[in-house]
Coordinates of C-alpha atoms and ligand atoms in Angstrom, one line a residue:
M1071 CA -27.2 33.3 18.3
D1072 CA -29.3 36.3 18.7
I1073 CA -26.5 38.3 16.9
I1074 CA -26.9 35.8 14.2
E1075 CA -30.6 36.4 13.8
Q1076 CA -30.4 40.2 14.1
R1077 CA -28.0 40.7 11.5
L1078 CA -29.0 37.9 9.0
G1079 CA -32.4 37.3 9.6
V1080 CA -31.9 33.7 10.4
P1081 CA -33.6 31.8 13.4
P1082 CA -31.9 30.0 16.1
H1083 CA -33.1 26.6 15.3
I1084 CA -31.6 27.2 11.9
A1085 CA -28.2 29.1 12.7
G1086 CA -27.2 26.6 15.5
P1087 CA -27.3 23.0 13.3
A1088 CA -25.9 25.7 10.3
A1089 CA -23.0 26.4 12.3
T1090 CA -22.4 23.3 13.5
F1091 CA -22.6 22.1 9.9
A1092 CA -20.3 24.8 8.8
F1093 CA -17.8 23.9 11.4
F1094 CA -17.8 20.3 10.4
A1095 CA -17.5 21.3 6.8
F1096 CA -14.6 23.8 7.4
F1097 CA -13.0 20.9 9.6
L1098 CA -13.3 18.2 6.7
I1099 CA -11.8 20.9 3.8
K1100 CA -9.1 21.5 6.2
K1101 CA -8.2 17.9 7.0
M1102 CA -8.7 17.0 3.3
G1103 CA -5.9 19.2 3.0
L1104 CA -7.0 21.7 0.6
F1105 CA -5.8 24.7 2.9
T1106 CA -2.3 22.9 3.9
N1107 CA 0.0 21.2 1.9
T1108 CA 2.7 19.9 4.3
N1109 CA 4.6 17.0 2.5
H1110 CA 4.2 14.3 4.9
F1111 CA 6.7 12.1 2.8
P1112 CA 9.7 14.4 1.7
V1113 CA 12.4 12.2 0.4
E1114 CA 15.1 14.6 -0.8
G1115 CA 18.5 13.8 0.5
K1116 CA 16.9 10.7 2.3
T1117 CA 17.9 7.1 1.4
I1118 CA 15.3 4.5 0.6
L1119 CA 15.4 1.0 0.4
I1120 CA 12.8 -0.8 -1.9
T1121 CA 12.3 -4.4 -2.6
G1122 CA 10.9 -5.9 -5.8
A1123 CA 13.0 -2.4 -7.1
S1124 CA 13.9 -4.1 -10.7
E1125 CA 10.7 -4.5 -12.3
G1126 CA 6.9 -3.4 -12.3
M1127 CA 5.7 -1.0 -9.6
G1128 CA 9.1 -1.2 -7.7
L1129 CA 11.1 -0.1 -10.6
A1130 CA 8.5 2.8 -11.3
A1131 CA 8.6 4.1 -7.8
A1132 CA 12.4 3.8 -7.7
I1133 CA 12.4 5.9 -10.8
L1134 CA 10.1 8.3 -9.4
L1135 CA 11.8 8.6 -6.1
A1136 CA 15.1 9.5 -7.8
K1137 CA 13.8 12.6 -9.7
K1138 CA 12.2 13.6 -6.5
G1139 CA 15.8 13.6 -4.9
A1140 CA 16.0 10.5 -2.9
S1141 CA 19.2 8.0 -2.9
L1142 CA 18.2 4.5 -3.4
I1143 CA 19.1 0.8 -2.3
L1144 CA 17.4 -1.2 -4.9
V1145 CA 16.7 -5.2 -3.8
S1146 CA 15.3 -8.2 -5.6
R1147 CA 17.0 -11.7 -6.9
N1148 CA 18.2 -11.2 -10.5
V1149 CA 21.2 -9.4 -10.6
G1150 CA 21.5 -9.0 -14.5
R1151 CA 17.7 -7.2 -13.9
L1152 CA 19.4 -4.9 -11.1
E1153 CA 21.9 -3.8 -13.2
E1154 CA 19.6 -2.9 -15.7
A1155 CA 17.5 -1.1 -13.4
L1156 CA 20.1 0.7 -11.5
V1157 CA 21.0 2.6 -14.8
K1158 CA 17.7 3.7 -15.3
V1159 CA 17.3 4.6 -11.8
T1160 CA 20.8 6.3 -11.8
A1161 CA 19.6 8.3 -15.0
A1162 CA 16.4 9.9 -13.4
A1163 CA 18.3 11.3 -10.6
R1164 CA 17.6 14.9 -9.8
S1165 CA 21.0 16.0 -8.2
P1166 CA 23.4 13.4 -9.7
S1167 CA 26.3 14.7 -7.4
K1168 CA 24.2 14.5 -4.3
Q1169 CA 22.3 11.1 -4.7
R1170 CA 23.8 7.5 -4.5
F1171 CA 22.2 4.4 -5.9
T1172 CA 23.0 0.7 -5.5
Y1173 CA 21.6 -2.9 -5.4
I1174 CA 21.6 -5.8 -2.9
S1175 CA 20.7 -9.0 -4.4
A1176 CA 18.6 -10.9 -1.9
D1177 CA 15.5 -13.5 -2.0
V1178 CA 12.9 -12.1 0.1
S1179 CA 11.3 -15.4 1.1
E1180 CA 14.5 -17.1 2.6
P1181 CA 14.1 -17.0 6.4
N1182 CA 16.4 -14.2 8.2
Y1183 CA 17.1 -12.6 4.7
A1184 CA 16.4 -8.8 5.7
D1185 CA 19.2 -8.7 8.5
S1186 CA 21.8 -9.1 6.3
V1187 CA 20.5 -7.0 3.5
I1188 CA 19.8 -4.2 6.5
A1189 CA 23.5 -4.8 7.5
Q1190 CA 24.9 -4.3 3.9
A1191 CA 22.5 -1.0 3.3
I1192 CA 24.1 0.4 6.5
A1193 CA 27.7 -0.8 5.4
W1194 CA 27.3 1.1 1.9
N1195 CA 25.1 4.2 3.6
A1196 CA 28.6 5.4 6.0
G1197 CA 27.1 3.5 9.0
A1198 CA 23.3 5.0 8.8
A1199 CA 20.2 3.0 8.2
P1200 CA 17.8 3.9 5.4
D1201 CA 15.4 6.3 6.4
I1202 CA 12.6 4.8 4.4
V1203 CA 11.9 1.0 3.7
W1204 CA 9.4 0.3 0.8
C1205 CA 8.3 -3.4 0.8
I1206 CA 7.2 -3.9 -2.9
A1207 CA 8.6 -7.4 -3.9
G1208 CA 5.8 -10.2 -4.4
L1209 CA 3.7 -12.5 -6.5
S1210 CA 0.6 -13.8 -7.2
S1211 CA -0.5 -17.5 -8.5
P1212 CA -4.2 -17.2 -9.3
M1213 CA -6.3 -20.6 -9.2
L1214 CA -9.2 -22.4 -7.9
W1215 CA -9.0 -23.2 -4.7
A1216 CA -10.4 -26.6 -4.8
D1217 CA -9.4 -27.8 -8.3
P1218 CA -7.7 -31.1 -7.4
T1219 CA -5.1 -30.5 -10.4
N1220 CA -3.9 -27.3 -8.2
D1221 CA -1.8 -27.4 -5.4
S1222 CA -3.3 -24.2 -3.9
I1223 CA -1.6 -24.9 -0.4
A1224 CA 1.7 -24.8 -1.8
A1225 CA 1.3 -21.9 -3.7
T1226 CA -0.4 -20.5 -0.8
R1227 CA 3.0 -21.1 1.5
R1228 CA 5.1 -19.2 -1.5
N1229 CA 2.8 -16.4 -1.7
M1230 CA 2.8 -16.3 1.9
D1231 CA 6.9 -16.3 2.0
V1232 CA 7.3 -13.9 -0.6
N1233 CA 4.3 -11.6 0.0
F1234 CA 4.4 -11.8 4.0
F1235 CA 7.4 -12.7 5.2
G1236 CA 9.2 -10.9 2.8
S1237 CA 7.8 -7.7 4.1
A1238 CA 7.6 -9.1 7.7
E1239 CA 11.0 -9.8 8.1
M1240 CA 12.5 -6.9 6.6
S1241 CA 10.2 -4.5 8.7
R1242 CA 11.4 -6.1 12.3
A1243 CA 15.3 -5.8 10.9
I1244 CA 14.6 -2.3 10.1
L1245 CA 12.7 -1.3 13.1
K1246 CA 15.3 -3.0 15.5
E1247 CA 17.7 -0.4 14.0
W1248 CA 15.6 2.4 14.0
L1249 CA 14.2 1.7 17.7
A1250 CA 17.5 0.8 19.3
P1251 CA 18.1 3.0 22.4
E1252 CA 21.3 4.2 20.8
N1253 CA 19.9 5.0 17.7
K1254 CA 17.6 8.3 19.1
P1255 CA 17.5 10.5 16.2
K1256 CA 19.2 13.7 17.2
D1257 CA 17.3 17.1 18.4
T1258 CA 15.8 19.1 15.6
G1259 CA 17.2 22.2 17.9
V1260 CA 13.9 23.5 18.0
I1261 CA 11.3 23.3 21.2
G1262 CA 8.4 21.3 20.1
Q1263 CA 9.8 20.1 17.3
K1264 CA 10.4 16.3 16.9
P1265 CA 12.7 14.8 14.7
E1266 CA 11.0 13.6 10.7
P1267 CA 9.6 10.3 11.2
K1268 CA 11.1 7.1 9.4
H1269 CA 8.8 4.7 7.1
I1270 CA 8.1 1.5 6.5
V1271 CA 5.6 1.2 3.4
F1272 CA 4.0 -2.2 2.8
T1273 CA 2.4 -2.8 -0.6
A1274 CA -1.0 -5.1 -0.6
S1275 CA -3.7 -5.4 -3.0
M1276 CA -7.4 -4.1 -3.6
L1277 CA -7.6 -7.7 -3.0
A1278 CA -6.9 -7.0 0.7
L1279 CA -9.6 -4.8 0.8
F1280 CA -12.1 -7.0 -1.1
A1281 CA -11.5 -10.5 -2.2
I1282 CA -12.6 -12.3 -5.2
V1283 CA -12.6 -15.8 -6.8
G1284 CA -9.5 -17.2 -8.0
Y1285 CA -6.8 -15.5 -5.5
G1286 CA -7.2 -17.9 -2.8
P1287 CA -3.4 -18.3 -2.3
Y1288 CA -2.2 -14.4 -2.7
T1289 CA -5.4 -12.6 -1.1
P1290 CA -4.5 -14.0 2.5
S1291 CA -1.0 -12.7 2.1
K1292 CA -2.0 -9.2 1.8
W1293 CA -4.6 -9.3 4.1
A1294 CA -2.1 -10.5 6.6
L1295 CA 0.2 -7.6 5.9
R1296 CA -3.0 -5.0 7.0
G1297 CA -2.9 -7.2 10.3
L1298 CA 0.7 -6.9 11.0
A1299 CA 0.4 -2.8 9.5
D1300 CA -2.4 -2.3 12.4
T1301 CA -0.2 -3.9 15.0
L1302 CA 2.9 -2.0 14.5
N1303 CA 0.9 1.4 14.3
M1304 CA 0.0 0.7 17.8
E1305 CA 3.0 -0.6 18.9
L1306 CA 5.2 2.1 17.6
R1307 CA 3.5 4.4 20.0
M1308 CA 5.8 3.0 22.6
Y1309 CA 8.7 5.0 21.4
P1310 CA 7.9 8.4 21.1
D1311 CA 11.3 9.5 20.9
H1312 CA 12.0 7.4 17.6
P1313 CA 9.3 8.3 15.3
V1314 CA 8.3 5.8 12.7
K1315 CA 5.3 5.7 10.6
I1316 CA 3.5 2.7 8.9
H1317 CA 1.5 3.0 5.7
V1318 CA 0.0 0.2 3.5
V1319 CA -0.4 0.6 -0.2
Y1320 CA -3.3 -1.2 -2.2
P1321 CA -2.8 -1.1 -5.9
G1322 CA -5.3 -2.5 -8.2
T1323 CA -4.4 -4.2 -11.3
I1324 CA -0.7 -3.1 -12.5
T1325 CA 0.3 -3.8 -16.2
S1326 CA 3.6 -5.4 -15.3
P1327 CA 6.0 -8.3 -15.8
G1328 CA 4.5 -10.0 -12.7
L1329 CA 0.7 -9.5 -14.5
E1330 CA 1.4 -11.2 -17.7
R1331 CA 3.3 -14.3 -15.5
E1332 CA 0.0 -14.5 -13.3
N1333 CA -2.6 -14.3 -16.2
K1334 CA -1.2 -17.5 -17.7
T1335 CA -2.7 -19.3 -15.0
K1336 CA -5.6 -17.0 -13.9
P1337 CA -9.2 -18.8 -14.1
Q1338 CA -11.5 -17.0 -16.9
I1339 CA -14.2 -16.0 -14.2
T1340 CA -11.3 -13.9 -12.2
L1341 CA -10.3 -12.1 -15.1
E1342 CA -14.0 -11.0 -15.8
L1343 CA -14.4 -9.9 -12.8
E1344 CA -11.3 -8.1 -12.0
K1345 CA -12.0 -5.9 -15.5
E1346 CA -14.5 -3.5 -13.0
E1347 CA -11.2 -2.2 -12.0
P1348 CA -9.3 -0.9 -15.2
A1349 CA -5.7 -1.7 -14.8
E1350 CA -2.8 1.1 -14.7
S1351 CA 0.9 1.4 -15.3
P1352 CA 3.4 0.9 -12.7
E1353 CA 4.1 4.3 -13.3
T1354 CA 0.9 5.7 -12.7
V1355 CA 0.4 3.2 -9.8
A1356 CA 3.6 4.5 -8.2
E1357 CA 2.6 8.0 -8.7
R1358 CA -0.5 8.0 -7.1
A1359 CA 0.9 5.9 -4.2
V1360 CA 3.5 8.5 -3.5
K1361 CA 0.8 11.3 -3.7
G1362 CA -1.2 9.7 -1.0
L1363 CA 2.4 8.9 1.3
E1364 CA 2.9 13.2 0.7
K1365 CA -0.8 13.5 2.1
G1366 CA 0.4 11.6 5.6
Q1367 CA -2.0 8.9 4.6
Y1368 CA -1.7 5.5 6.5
N1369 CA -4.0 3.1 4.0
V1370 CA -3.0 4.6 0.6
T1371 CA -5.7 3.8 -2.1
V1372 CA -4.9 4.3 -6.2
S1373 CA -8.3 4.7 -7.4
T1374 CA -11.6 5.8 -6.3
L1375 CA -12.9 2.2 -6.2
G1376 CA -9.8 1.3 -4.1
D1377 CA -10.8 4.3 -1.8
L1378 CA -14.3 3.3 -1.4
M1379 CA -13.4 -0.1 -0.5
R1380 CA -10.8 1.3 2.1
C1381 CA -13.5 3.0 4.0
G1382 CA -15.6 0.0 3.6
I1383 CA -13.5 -2.1 6.1
L1384 CA -11.7 0.1 8.3
G1385 CA -12.6 -1.5 11.9
G1386 CA -10.0 -0.6 13.8
S1387 CA -7.5 0.4 11.5
E1388 CA -6.2 4.1 11.4
R1389 CA -8.2 6.8 9.3
N1390 CA -6.7 9.1 6.7
N1391 CA -9.6 11.6 7.6
W1392 CA -12.2 10.6 10.5
V1393 CA -15.0 12.9 8.8
W1394 CA -14.5 11.5 5.2
D1395 CA -13.9 7.7 6.5
T1396 CA -16.9 7.8 8.4
V1397 CA -19.5 8.9 6.2
V1398 CA -18.1 7.3 3.0
G1399 CA -18.1 4.0 5.3
W1400 CA -21.7 4.6 5.9
V1401 CA -22.4 4.6 2.2
V1402 CA -20.5 1.6 1.3
P1403 CA -22.7 -0.9 2.7
V1404 CA -25.2 0.2 0.3
I1405 CA -23.2 -0.3 -2.6
Y1406 CA -22.2 -3.3 -1.6
F1407 CA -25.8 -4.6 -0.8
F1408 CA -26.0 -4.6 -4.9
V1409 CA -22.3 -5.1 -5.9
I1410 CA -22.2 -8.5 -4.0
R1411 CA -25.7 -9.8 -5.2
I1412 CA -24.4 -9.0 -9.2
M1413 CA -20.8 -10.3 -8.8
N1414 CA -22.0 -13.7 -6.9
A1415 CA -24.7 -14.0 -9.5
Q1416 CA -21.9 -13.5 -12.0
V1417 CA -19.9 -16.4 -10.6
A1418 CA -23.2 -18.4 -10.5
G1419 CA -23.7 -17.6 -14.3
W1420 CA -20.3 -18.4 -15.3
A1421 CA -20.8 -22.4 -13.8
R1422 CA -24.1 -22.3 -15.4
V1423 CA -22.5 -21.8 -18.8
N1424 CA -19.2 -23.4 -18.6
G1425 CA -20.1 -26.4 -16.3
H1426 CA -18.3 -27.8 -13.4
P1427 CA -14.7 -25.8 -12.7
H1428 CA -13.0 -28.9 -12.7
V1429 CA -14.0 -30.9 -15.8
K1430 CA -12.2 -30.1 -18.7
K1431 CA -14.4 -29.4 -21.5
A1432 CA -13.5 -31.6 -24.7
A1433 CA -12.0 -29.3 -27.5
A1434 CA -14.6 -28.0 -30.1
Ligands
NDP2323 N1 0.5 -6.7 -10.9 C1 -0.7 -6.6 -10.4 O1 -1.5 -6.3 -11.1 C2 -0.9 -6.1 -9.2 C3 0.4 -6.4 -7.9 N2 0.1 -6.0 -6.8 C4 1.6 -6.1 -5.8 O2 2.1 -4.7 -6.1 C5 3.8 -5.3 -6.2 C6 4.5 -5.0 -7.5 O3 3.9 -5.9 -8.4 P1 4.5 -5.8 -10.0 O4 4.8 -4.4 -10.3 O5 3.4 -6.7 -10.7 O6 5.7 -6.7 -9.5 P2 6.6 -7.8 -10.5 O7 6.2 -9.0 -10.3 O8 6.4 -7.2 -11.9 O9 8.0 -7.4 -10.0 C7 8.2 -8.1 -9.1 C8 9.5 -7.6 -8.3 O10 10.1 -8.1 -7.2 C9 11.3 -8.8 -7.3 N3 10.8 -10.0 -6.7 C10 10.1 -11.3 -6.4 N4 10.0 -12.5 -6.0 C11 11.3 -11.9 -5.3 C12 11.7 -12.2 -4.1 N5 11.4 -13.9 -3.7 N6 12.9 -12.1 -3.4 C13 13.3 -10.7 -3.6 N7 12.6 -9.9 -4.8 C14 11.8 -10.5 -5.4 C15 10.9 -9.4 -9.1 O11 12.5 -8.8 -9.0 P3 13.3 -11.0 -8.9 O12 12.5 -11.5 -10.0 O13 14.7 -10.3 -9.5 O14 13.2 -11.1 -7.5 C16 10.8 -8.0 -9.3 O15 11.9 -6.9 -9.1 C17 3.9 -6.7 -5.5 O16 3.6 -7.1 -4.3 C18 2.5 -7.3 -5.9 O17 1.8 -8.5 -4.8 C19 -0.6 -5.7 -6.1 C20 -1.9 -5.2 -6.8 C21 -2.1 -5.8 -8.3
VSD2324 C1 -17.3 -0.6 -4.1 C2 -16.9 -1.5 -4.2 C3 -17.0 -2.2 -5.7 C4 -16.6 -3.4 -5.8 C5 -16.1 -3.9 -7.2 C6 -15.5 -5.4 -7.0 C7 -14.3 -5.4 -8.3 C8 -13.3 -6.1 -8.1 C9 -12.0 -5.8 -8.5 C10 -10.8 -6.2 -7.9 C11 -9.6 -5.8 -8.5 C12 -8.4 -6.4 -8.0 C13 -7.2 -5.9 -8.3 C14 -5.9 -6.7 -7.9 C15 -5.2 -7.6 -8.3 C16 -3.9 -8.3 -8.0 O1 -3.6 -7.8 -6.9 C17 -3.3 -9.2 -8.8 N1 -3.4 -8.7 -9.8 C18 -1.7 -9.7 -7.8 O2 -0.8 -9.4 -8.8

């Protein structure tokens, strides 16, 4: 430190902490990807299977990935809509001669659906499993949990079957393929260089980071995905020769056909609370999600509010960036001190004005 003092006239008690700070600031900026922009999610020449790919965010993601040069397998139930989606996705191809597109009709809520989808995908793909699987199929049935006119338990089971089990079964089916000893990826030929990882992407919701009234049947299915993802993220360390990366995307409100359906039953207070987060188009959400994946993020958010929420719940979950996530994670409780009070007051205020939620008001 003497030399610093001589040259710059800075006393050691300042130079020491300043140097430490400069080191961490550099580390932070470097880790934030300002100096490097390695693409951690290259898709050109890869085969990607997407569930829920016929509408909304799934279709937008499929079109975007086709533009980036991927071959695609679209999965959902309705064949008519899949046909239409296939035309749009095929038209978006970057190099039509090198990319291939198909669809598989399947209901992700059916027990054991995924093994047969993966078998069909492999048969179509000349014996090779898809390189990336992105589970986007989902639904939401907003309602007040305790309103006796709602069957919230039946709705919760349905949401779990589609949103959680639909993704959980798919992840197990593809991992059985990828992790089988005989499917060990070939060496790259470069010493010390690992083969490119496969990717499983789950699609949760900002509600898996911050729950609000009215989404009782839905939110738990998305929290469950987080729990599964964190578990798999640790389990995959047992297969160093079969690299696989797990990711979870947390969209806010998406202006999709699904949103139109769910808004028909959405409690008024829920509509009011969720206005805090502006709705985005499926294309914008898909684009921001892919950007996060390209940066190598584990928990991928698509808005500033979403990212604050992510840093607010990390617990034992993987960090996108230790320095950033930790520092923001210290700040979020201060924001929550106010936000939670305000939101709870808003809900109580709604009831003061509108009366008991189960008592239907007489038409004016
Ligand atoms: N819209 C929103 O505001 C938000 C949505 N999300 C989540 O993002 C994802 C995409 O949402 P969004 O764009 O609104 O989706 P949409 O509801 O607009 O589209 C859903 C897609 O999934 C398919 N799908 C639905 N159920 C099944 C099933 N049982 N088996 C197979 N495929 C199925 C649909 O096709 P088909 O009906 O033919 O099967 C369609 O392709 C979902 O997981 C959703 O929970 C997260 C945050 C906000
Ligand atoms: C720092 C913290 C500030 C907290 C502010 C809270 C605002 C709450 C916004 C909730 C937005 C919910 C979007 C997802 C909706 C969804 O998943 C469904 N539409 C399913 O289809």
